[in-house]
N, CA, C and O atoms as CSV, one atom per row, in Angstrom:
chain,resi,resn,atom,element,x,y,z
A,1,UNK,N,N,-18.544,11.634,-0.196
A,1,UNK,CA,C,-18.269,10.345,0.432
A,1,UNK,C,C,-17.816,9.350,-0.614
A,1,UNK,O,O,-18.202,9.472,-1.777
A,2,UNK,N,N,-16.661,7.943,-0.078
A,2,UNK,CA,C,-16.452,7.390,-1.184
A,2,UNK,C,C,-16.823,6.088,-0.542
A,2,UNK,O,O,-16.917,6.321,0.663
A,3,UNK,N,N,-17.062,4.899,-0.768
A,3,UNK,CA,C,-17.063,3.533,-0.550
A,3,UNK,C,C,-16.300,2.994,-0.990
A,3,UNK,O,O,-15.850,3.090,-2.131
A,4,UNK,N,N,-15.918,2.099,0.114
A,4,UNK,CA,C,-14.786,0.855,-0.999
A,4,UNK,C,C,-15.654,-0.448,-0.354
A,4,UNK,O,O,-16.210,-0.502,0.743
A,5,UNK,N,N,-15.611,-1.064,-0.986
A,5,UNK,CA,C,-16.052,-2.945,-1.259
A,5,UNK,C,C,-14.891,-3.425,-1.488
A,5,UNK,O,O,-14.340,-3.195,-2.564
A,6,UNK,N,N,-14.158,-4.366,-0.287
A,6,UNK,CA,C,-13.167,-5.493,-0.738
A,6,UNK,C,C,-13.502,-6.775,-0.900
A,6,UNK,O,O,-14.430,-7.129,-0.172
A,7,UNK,N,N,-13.092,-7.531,-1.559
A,7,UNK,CA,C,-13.074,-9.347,-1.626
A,7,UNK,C,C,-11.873,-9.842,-2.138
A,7,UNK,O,O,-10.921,-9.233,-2.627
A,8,UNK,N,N,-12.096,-11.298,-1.915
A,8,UNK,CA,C,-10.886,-11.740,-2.700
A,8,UNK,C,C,-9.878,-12.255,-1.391
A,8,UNK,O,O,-8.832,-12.808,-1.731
A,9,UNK,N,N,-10.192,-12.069,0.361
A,9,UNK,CA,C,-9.477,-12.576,0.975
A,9,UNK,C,C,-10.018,-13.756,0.972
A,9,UNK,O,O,-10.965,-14.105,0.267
A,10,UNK,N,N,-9.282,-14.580,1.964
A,10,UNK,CA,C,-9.556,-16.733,2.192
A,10,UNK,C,C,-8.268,-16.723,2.819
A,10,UNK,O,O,-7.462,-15.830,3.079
A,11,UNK,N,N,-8.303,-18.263,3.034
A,11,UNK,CA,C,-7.535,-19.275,3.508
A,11,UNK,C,C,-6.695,-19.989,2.284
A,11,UNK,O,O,-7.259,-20.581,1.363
A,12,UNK,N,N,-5.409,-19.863,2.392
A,12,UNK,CA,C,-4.702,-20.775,1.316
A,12,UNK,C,C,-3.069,-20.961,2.578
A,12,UNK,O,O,-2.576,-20.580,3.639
A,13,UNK,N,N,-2.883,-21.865,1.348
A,13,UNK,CA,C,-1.230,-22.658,2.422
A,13,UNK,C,C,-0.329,-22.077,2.087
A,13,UNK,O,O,-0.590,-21.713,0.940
A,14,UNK,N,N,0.638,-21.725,2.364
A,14,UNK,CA,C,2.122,-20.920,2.230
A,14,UNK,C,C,2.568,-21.139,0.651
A,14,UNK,O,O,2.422,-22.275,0.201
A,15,UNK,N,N,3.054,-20.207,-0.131
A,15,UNK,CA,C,3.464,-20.666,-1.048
A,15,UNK,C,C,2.054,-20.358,-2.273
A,15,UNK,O,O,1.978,-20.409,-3.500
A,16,UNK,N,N,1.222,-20.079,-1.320
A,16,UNK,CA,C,0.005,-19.899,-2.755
A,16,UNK,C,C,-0.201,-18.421,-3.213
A,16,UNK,O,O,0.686,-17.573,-3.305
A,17,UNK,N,N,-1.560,-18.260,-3.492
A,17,UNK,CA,C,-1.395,-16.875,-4.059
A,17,UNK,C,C,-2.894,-16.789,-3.782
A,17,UNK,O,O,-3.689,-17.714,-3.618
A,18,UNK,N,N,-3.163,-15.091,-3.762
A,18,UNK,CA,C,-4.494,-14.578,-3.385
A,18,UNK,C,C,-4.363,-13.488,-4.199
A,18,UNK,O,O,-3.311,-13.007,-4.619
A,19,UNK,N,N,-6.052,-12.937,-4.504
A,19,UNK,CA,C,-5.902,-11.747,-5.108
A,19,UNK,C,C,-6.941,-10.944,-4.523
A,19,UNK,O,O,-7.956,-11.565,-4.205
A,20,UNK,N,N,-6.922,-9.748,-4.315
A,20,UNK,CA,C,-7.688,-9.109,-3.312
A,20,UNK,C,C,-8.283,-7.837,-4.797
A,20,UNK,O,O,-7.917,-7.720,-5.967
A,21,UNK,N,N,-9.112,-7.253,-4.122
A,21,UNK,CA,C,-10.179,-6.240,-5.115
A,21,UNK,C,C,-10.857,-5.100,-4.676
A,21,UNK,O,O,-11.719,-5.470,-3.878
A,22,UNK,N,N,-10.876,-3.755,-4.837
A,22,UNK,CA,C,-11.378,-2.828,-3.951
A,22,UNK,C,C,-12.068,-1.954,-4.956
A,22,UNK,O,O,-11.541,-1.261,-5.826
A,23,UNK,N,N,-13.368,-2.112,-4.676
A,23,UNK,CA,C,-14.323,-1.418,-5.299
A,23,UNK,C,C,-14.586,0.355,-5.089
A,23,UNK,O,O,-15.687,0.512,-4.560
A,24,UNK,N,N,-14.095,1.292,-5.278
A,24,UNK,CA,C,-14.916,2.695,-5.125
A,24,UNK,C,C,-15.927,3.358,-5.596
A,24,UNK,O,O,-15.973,3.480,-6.820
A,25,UNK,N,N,-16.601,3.737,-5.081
A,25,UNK,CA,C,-18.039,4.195,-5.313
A,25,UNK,C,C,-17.724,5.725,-4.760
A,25,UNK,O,O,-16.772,6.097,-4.073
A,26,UNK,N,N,-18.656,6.363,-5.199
A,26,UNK,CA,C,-18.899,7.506,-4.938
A,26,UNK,C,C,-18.358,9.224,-5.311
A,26,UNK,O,O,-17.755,9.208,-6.384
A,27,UNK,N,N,-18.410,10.316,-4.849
A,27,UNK,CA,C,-17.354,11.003,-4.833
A,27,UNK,C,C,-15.703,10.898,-5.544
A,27,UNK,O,O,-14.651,11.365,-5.109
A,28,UNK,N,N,-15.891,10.330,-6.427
A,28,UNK,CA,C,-14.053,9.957,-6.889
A,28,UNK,C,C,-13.709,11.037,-7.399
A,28,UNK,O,O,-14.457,11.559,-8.226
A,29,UNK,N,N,-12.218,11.786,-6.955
A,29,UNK,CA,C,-11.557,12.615,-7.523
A,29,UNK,C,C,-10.557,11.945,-7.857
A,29,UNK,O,O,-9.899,11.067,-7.299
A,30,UNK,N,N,-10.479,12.783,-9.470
A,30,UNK,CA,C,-9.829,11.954,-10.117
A,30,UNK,C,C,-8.313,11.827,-10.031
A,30,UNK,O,O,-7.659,11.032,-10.705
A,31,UNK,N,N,-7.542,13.151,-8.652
A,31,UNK,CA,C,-6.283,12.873,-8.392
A,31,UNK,C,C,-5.926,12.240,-7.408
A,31,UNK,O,O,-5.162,12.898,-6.703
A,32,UNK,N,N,-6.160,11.144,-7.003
A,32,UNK,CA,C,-5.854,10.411,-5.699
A,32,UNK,C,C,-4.384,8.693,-5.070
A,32,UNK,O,O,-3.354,8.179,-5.505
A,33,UNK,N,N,-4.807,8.624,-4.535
A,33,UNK,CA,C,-4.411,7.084,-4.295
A,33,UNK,C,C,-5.082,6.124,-3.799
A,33,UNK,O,O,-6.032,6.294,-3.035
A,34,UNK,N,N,-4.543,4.714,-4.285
A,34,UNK,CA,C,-5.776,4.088,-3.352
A,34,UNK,C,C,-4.283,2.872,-3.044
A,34,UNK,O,O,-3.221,2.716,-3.646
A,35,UNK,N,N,-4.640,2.480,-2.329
A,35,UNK,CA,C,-3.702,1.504,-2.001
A,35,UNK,C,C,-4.508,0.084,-0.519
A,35,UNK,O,O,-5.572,0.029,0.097
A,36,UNK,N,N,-3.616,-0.530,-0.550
A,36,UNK,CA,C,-3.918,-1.743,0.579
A,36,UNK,C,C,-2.966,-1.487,2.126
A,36,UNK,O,O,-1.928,-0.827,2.182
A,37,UNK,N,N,-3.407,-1.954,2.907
A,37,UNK,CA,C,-3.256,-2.070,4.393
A,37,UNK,C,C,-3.076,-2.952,5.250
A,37,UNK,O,O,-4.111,-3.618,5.257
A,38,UNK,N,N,-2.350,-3.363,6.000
A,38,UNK,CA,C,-3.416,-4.432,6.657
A,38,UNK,C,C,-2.544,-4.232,8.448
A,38,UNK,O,O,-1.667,-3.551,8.979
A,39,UNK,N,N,-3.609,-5.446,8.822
A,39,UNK,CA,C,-3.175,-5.615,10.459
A,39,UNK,C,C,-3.169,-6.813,10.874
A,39,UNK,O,O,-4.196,-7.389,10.516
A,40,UNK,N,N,-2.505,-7.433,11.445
A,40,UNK,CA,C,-2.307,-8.443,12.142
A,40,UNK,C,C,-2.600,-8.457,14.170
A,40,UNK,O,O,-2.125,-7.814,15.106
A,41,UNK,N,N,-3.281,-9.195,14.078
A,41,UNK,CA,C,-3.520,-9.445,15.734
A,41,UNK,C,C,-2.987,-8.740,16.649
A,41,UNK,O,O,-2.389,-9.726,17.079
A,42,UNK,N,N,-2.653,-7.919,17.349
A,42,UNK,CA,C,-1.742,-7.304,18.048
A,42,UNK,C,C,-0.813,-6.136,18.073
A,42,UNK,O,O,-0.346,-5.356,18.903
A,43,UNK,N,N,-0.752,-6.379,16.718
A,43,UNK,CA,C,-0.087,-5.297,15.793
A,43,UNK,C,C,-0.640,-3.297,15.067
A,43,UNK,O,O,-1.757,-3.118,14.581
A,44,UNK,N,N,-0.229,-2.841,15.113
A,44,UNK,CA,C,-0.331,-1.907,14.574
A,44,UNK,C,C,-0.712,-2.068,13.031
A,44,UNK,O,O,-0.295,-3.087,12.480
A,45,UNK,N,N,-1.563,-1.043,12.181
A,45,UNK,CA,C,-2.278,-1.267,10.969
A,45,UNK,C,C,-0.868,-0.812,10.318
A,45,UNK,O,O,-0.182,0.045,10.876
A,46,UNK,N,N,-0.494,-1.395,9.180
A,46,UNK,CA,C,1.059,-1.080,8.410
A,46,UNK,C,C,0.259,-0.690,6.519
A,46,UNK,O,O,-0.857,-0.649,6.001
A,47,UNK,N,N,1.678,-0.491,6.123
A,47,UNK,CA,C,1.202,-0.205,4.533
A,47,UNK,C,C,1.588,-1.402,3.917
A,47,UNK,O,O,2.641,-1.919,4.288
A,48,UNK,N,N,0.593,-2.189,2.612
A,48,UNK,CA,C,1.051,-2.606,1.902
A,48,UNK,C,C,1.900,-2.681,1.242
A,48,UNK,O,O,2.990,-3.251,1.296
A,49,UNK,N,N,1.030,-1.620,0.045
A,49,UNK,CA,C,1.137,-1.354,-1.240
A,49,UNK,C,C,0.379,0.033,-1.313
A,49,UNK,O,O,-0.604,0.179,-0.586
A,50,UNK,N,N,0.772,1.040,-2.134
A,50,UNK,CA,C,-0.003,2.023,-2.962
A,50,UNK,C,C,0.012,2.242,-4.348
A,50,UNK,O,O,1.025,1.838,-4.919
A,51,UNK,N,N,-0.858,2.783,-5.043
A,51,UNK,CA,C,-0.966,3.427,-6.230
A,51,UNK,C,C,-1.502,4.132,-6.740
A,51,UNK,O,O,-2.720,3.958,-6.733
A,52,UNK,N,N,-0.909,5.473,-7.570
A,52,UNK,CA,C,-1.400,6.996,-7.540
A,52,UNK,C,C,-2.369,6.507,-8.598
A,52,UNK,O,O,-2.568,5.352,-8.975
A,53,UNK,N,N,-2.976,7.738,-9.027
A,53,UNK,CA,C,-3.945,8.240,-10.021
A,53,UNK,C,C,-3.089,7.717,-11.100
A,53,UNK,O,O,-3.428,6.717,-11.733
A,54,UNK,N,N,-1.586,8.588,-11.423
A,54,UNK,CA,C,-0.695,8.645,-11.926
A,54,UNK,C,C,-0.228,7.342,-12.662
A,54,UNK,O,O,0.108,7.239,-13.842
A,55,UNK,N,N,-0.297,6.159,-11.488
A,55,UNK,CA,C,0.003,4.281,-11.688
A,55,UNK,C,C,1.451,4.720,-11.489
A,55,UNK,O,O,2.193,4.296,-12.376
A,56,UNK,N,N,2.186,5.644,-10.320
A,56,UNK,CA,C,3.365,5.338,-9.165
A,56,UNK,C,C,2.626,4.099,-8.216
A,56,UNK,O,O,1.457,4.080,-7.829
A,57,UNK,N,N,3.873,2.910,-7.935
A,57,UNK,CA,C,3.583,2.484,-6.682
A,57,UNK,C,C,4.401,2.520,-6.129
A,57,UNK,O,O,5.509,2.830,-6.568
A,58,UNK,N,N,4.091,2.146,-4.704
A,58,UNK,CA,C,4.732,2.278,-3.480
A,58,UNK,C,C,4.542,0.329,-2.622
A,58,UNK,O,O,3.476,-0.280,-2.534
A,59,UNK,N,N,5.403,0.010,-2.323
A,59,UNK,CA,C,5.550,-1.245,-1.817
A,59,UNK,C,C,6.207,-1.508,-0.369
A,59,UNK,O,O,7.400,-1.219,-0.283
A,60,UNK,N,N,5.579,-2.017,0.768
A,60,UNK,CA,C,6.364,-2.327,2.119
A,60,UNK,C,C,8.129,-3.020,1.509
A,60,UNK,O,O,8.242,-3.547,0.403
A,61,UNK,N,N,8.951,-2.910,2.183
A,61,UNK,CA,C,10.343,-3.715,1.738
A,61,UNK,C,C,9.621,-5.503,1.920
A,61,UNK,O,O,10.129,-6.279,1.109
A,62,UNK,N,N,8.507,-6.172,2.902
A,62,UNK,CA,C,8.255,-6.912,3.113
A,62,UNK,C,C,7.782,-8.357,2.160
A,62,UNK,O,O,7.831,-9.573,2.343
A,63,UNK,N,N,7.221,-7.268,0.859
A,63,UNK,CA,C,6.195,-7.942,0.045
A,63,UNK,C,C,6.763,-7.464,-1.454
A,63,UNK,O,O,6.164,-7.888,-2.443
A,64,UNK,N,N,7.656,-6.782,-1.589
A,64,UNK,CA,C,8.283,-6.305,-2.544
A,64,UNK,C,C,9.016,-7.856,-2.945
A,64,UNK,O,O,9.672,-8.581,-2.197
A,65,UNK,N,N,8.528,-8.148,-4.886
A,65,UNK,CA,C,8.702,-9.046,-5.350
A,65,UNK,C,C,7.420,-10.406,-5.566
A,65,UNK,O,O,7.201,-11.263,-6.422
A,66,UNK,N,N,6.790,-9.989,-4.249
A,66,UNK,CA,C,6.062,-10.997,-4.168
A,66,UNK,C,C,4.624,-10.400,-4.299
A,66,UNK,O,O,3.870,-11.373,-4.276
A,67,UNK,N,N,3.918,-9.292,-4.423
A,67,UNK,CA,C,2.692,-8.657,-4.304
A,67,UNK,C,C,2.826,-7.656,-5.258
A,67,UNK,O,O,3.881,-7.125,-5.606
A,68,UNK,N,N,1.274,-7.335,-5.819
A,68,UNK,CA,C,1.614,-6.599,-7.315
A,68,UNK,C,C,0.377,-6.077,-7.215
A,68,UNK,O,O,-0.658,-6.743,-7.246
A,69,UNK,N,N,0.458,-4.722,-7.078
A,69,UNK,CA,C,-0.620,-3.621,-7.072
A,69,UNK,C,C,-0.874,-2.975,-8.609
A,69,UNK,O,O,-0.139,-2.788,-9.579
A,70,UNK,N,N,-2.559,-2.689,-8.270
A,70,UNK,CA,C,-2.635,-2.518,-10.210
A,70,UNK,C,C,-4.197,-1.528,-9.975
A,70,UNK,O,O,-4.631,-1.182,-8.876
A,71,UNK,N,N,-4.652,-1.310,-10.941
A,71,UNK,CA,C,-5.833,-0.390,-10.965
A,71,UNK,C,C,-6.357,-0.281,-12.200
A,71,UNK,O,O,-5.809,0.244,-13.169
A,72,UNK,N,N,-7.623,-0.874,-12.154
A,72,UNK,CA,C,-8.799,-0.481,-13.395
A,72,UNK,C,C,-9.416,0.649,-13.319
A,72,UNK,O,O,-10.499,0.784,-12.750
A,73,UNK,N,N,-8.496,1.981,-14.144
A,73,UNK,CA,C,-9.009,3.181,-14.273
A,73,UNK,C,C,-10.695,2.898,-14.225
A,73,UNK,O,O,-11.267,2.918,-13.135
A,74,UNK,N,N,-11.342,2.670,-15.314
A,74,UNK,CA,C,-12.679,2.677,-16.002
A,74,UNK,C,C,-13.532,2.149,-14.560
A,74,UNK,O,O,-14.417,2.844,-14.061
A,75,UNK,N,N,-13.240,1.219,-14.163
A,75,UNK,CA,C,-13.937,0.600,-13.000
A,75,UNK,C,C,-13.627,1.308,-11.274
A,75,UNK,O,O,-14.306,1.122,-10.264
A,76,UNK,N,N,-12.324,2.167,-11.442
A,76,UNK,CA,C,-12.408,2.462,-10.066
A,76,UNK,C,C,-11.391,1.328,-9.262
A,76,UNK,O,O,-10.783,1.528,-8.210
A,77,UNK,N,N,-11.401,0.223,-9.997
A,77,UNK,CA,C,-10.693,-0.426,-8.711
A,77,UNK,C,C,-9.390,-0.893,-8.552
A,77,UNK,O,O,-8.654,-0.795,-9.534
A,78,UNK,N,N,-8.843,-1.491,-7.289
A,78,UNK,CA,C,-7.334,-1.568,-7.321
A,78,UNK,C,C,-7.639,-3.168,-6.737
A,78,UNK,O,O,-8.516,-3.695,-6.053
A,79,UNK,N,N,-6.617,-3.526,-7.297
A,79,UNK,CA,C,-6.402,-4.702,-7.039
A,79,UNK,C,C,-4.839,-5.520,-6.195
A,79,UNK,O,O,-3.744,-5.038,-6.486
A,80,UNK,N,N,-4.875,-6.187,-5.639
A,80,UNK,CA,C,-3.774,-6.582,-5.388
A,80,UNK,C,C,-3.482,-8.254,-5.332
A,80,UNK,O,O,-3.965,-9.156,-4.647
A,81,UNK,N,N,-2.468,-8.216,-6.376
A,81,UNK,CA,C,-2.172,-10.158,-6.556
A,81,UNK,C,C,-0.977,-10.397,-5.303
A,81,UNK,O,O,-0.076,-9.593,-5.062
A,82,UNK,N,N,-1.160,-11.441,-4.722
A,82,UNK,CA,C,-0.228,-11.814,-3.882
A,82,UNK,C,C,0.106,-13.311,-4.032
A,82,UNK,O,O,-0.570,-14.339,-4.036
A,83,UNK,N,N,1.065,-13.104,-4.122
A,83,UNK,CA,C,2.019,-14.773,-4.585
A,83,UNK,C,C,3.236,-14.941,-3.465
A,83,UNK,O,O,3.534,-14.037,-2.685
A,84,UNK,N,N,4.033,-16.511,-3.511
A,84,UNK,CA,C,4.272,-16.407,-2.372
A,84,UNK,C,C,4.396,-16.183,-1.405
A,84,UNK,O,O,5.432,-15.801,-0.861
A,85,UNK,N,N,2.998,-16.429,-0.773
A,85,UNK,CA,C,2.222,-16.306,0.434
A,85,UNK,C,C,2.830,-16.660,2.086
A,85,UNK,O,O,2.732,-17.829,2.457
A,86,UNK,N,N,3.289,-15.895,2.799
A,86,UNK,CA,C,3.894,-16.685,4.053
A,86,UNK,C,C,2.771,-16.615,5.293
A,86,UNK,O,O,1.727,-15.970,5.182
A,87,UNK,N,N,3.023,-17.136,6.117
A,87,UNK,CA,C,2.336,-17.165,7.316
A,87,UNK,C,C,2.102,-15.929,7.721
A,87,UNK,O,O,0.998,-15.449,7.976
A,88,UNK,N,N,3.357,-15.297,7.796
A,88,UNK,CA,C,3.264,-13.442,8.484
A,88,UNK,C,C,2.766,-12.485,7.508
A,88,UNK,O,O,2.920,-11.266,7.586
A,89,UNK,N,N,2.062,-13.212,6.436
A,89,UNK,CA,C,1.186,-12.011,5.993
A,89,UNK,C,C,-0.051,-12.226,6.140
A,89,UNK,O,O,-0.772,-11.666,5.314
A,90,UNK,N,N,-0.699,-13.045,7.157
A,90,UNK,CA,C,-2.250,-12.915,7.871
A,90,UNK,C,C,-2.326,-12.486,8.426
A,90,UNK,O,O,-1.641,-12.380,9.443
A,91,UNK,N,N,-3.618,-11.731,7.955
A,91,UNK,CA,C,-3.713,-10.383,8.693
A,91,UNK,C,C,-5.153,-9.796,7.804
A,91,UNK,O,O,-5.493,-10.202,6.693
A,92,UNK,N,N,-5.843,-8.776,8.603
A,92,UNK,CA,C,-7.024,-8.001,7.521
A,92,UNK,C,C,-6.493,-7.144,6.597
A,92,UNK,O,O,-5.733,-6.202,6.822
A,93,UNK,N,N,-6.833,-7.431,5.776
A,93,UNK,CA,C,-6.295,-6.057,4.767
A,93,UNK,C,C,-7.594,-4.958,4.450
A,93,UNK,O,O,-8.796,-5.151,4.266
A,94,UNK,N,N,-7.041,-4.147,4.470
A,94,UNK,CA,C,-7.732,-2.930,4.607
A,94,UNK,C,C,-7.762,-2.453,3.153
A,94,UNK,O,O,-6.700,-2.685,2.576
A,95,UNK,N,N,-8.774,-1.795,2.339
A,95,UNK,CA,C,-8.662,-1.009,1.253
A,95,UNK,C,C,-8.871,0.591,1.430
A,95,UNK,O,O,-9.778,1.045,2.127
A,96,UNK,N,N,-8.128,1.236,0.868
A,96,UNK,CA,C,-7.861,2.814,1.526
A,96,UNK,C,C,-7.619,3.736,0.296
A,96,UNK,O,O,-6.825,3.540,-0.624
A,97,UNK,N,N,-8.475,4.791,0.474
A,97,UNK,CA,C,-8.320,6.182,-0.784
A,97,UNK,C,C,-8.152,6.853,-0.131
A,97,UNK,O,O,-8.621,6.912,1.006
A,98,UNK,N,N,-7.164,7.835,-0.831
A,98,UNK,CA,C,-7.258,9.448,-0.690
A,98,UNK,C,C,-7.733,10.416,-1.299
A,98,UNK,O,O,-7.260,10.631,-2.416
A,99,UNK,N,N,-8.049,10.680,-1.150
A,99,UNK,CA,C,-7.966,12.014,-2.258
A,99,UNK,C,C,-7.150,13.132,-1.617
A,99,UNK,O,O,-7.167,13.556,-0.461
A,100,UNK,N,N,-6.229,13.598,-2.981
A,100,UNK,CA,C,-5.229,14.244,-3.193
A,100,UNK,C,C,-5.595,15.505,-3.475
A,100,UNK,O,O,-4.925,16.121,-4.305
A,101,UNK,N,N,-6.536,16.030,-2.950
A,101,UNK,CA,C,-7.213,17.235,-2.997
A,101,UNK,C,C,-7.529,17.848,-1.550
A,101,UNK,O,O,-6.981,18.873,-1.145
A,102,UNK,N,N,-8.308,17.242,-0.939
A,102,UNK,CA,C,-8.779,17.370,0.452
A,102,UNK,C,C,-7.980,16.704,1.327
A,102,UNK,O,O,-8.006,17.023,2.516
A,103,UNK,N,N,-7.004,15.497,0.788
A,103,UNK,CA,C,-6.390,14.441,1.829
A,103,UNK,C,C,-7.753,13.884,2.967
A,103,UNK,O,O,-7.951,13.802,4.179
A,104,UNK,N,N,-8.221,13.695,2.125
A,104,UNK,CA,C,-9.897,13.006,3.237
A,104,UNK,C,C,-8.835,11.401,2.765
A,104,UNK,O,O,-7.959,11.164,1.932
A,105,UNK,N,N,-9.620,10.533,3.951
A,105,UNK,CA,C,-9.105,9.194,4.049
A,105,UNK,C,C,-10.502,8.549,3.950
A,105,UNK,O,O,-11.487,9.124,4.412
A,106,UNK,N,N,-10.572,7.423,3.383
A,106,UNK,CA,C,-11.300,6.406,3.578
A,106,UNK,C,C,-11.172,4.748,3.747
A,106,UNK,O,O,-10.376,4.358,2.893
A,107,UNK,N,N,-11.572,3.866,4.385
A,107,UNK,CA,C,-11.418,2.740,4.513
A,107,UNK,C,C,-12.378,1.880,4.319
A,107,UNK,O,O,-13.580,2.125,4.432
A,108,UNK,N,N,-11.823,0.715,3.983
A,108,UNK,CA,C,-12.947,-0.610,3.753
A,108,UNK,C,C,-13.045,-0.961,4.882
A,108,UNK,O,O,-12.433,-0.420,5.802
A,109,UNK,N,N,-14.015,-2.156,5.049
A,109,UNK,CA,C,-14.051,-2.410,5.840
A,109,UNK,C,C,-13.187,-3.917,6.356
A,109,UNK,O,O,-13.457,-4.426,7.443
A,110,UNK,N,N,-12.261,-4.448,5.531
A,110,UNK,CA,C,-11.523,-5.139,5.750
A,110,UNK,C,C,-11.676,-6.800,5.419
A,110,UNK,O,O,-12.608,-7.509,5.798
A,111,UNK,N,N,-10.774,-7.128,4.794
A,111,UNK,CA,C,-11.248,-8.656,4.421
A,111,UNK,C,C,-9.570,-9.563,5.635
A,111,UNK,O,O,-8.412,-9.364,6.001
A,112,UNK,N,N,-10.479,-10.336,5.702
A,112,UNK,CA,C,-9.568,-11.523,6.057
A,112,UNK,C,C,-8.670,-12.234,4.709
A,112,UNK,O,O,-9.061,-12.494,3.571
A,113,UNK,N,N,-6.883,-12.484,5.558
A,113,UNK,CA,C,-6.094,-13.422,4.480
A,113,UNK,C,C,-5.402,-14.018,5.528
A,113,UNK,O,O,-4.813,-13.535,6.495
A,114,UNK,N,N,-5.633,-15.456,5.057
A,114,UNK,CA,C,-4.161,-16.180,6.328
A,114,UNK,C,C,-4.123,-17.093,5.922
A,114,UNK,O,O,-4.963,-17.833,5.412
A,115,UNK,N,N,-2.740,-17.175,6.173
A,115,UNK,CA,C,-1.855,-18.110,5.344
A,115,UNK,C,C,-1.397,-19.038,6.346
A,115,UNK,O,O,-0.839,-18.795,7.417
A,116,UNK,N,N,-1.703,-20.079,5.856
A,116,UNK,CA,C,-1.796,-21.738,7.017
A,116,UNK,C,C,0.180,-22.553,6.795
A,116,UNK,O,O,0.478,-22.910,5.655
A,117,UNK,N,N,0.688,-22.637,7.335
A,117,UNK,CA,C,2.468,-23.047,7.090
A,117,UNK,C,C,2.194,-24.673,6.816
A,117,UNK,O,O,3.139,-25.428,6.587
């Protein structure tokens, strides 16, 4: 089993910046991905951002430029900075591993971000 712990969502105004944090615990194999998620009201759960074991990422066309995925080997965790902030990226963000062994999935349990115009 793995755990993730997110923080780091809030309330800020368009134009600001947030940084989000995903803790793993447990079970870590050491060939995986962990990446961010999120969902908006109504919407279907979409991809952020990812990043391998390796430090490949992977970016929505949406947030590309503006969001920057990263990972503290030693600690386990991934992080994600988000700068110019728009309205249509409130939404929960989700923190998510794989492992690249079993392809088992895991999820956080989701932080709140919304961005006020």
């Amino acid at each position: 089993q793995v755990q993730l712990v997110e923080s780091g969502g809030g309330l800020v105004q368009a134009g600001g910046s947030l940084r989000l944090s995903c803790a793993a615990s447990g079970s870590i194999f050491r060939i995986n991905v962990m990446g961010w998620y999120r969902q908006a009201p109504g919407n279907q759960r979409e991809l952020v951002a990812t990043i391998t074991s390796g430090g490949t990422t992977n970016y929505a066309d949406s947030v590309k430029g503006r969001f920057t995925i990263s990972r503290d080997y030693a600690k386990n965790t991934v992080h994600l900075q988000m700068n110019m902030l728009k309205p249509e990226d409130t939404a929960v963000y989700f923190c998510n591993y794989v492992n690249q062994r079993t392809y088992t999935n895991y999820w956080g349990q989701g932080t709140q971000v919304t961005v006020s115009s």
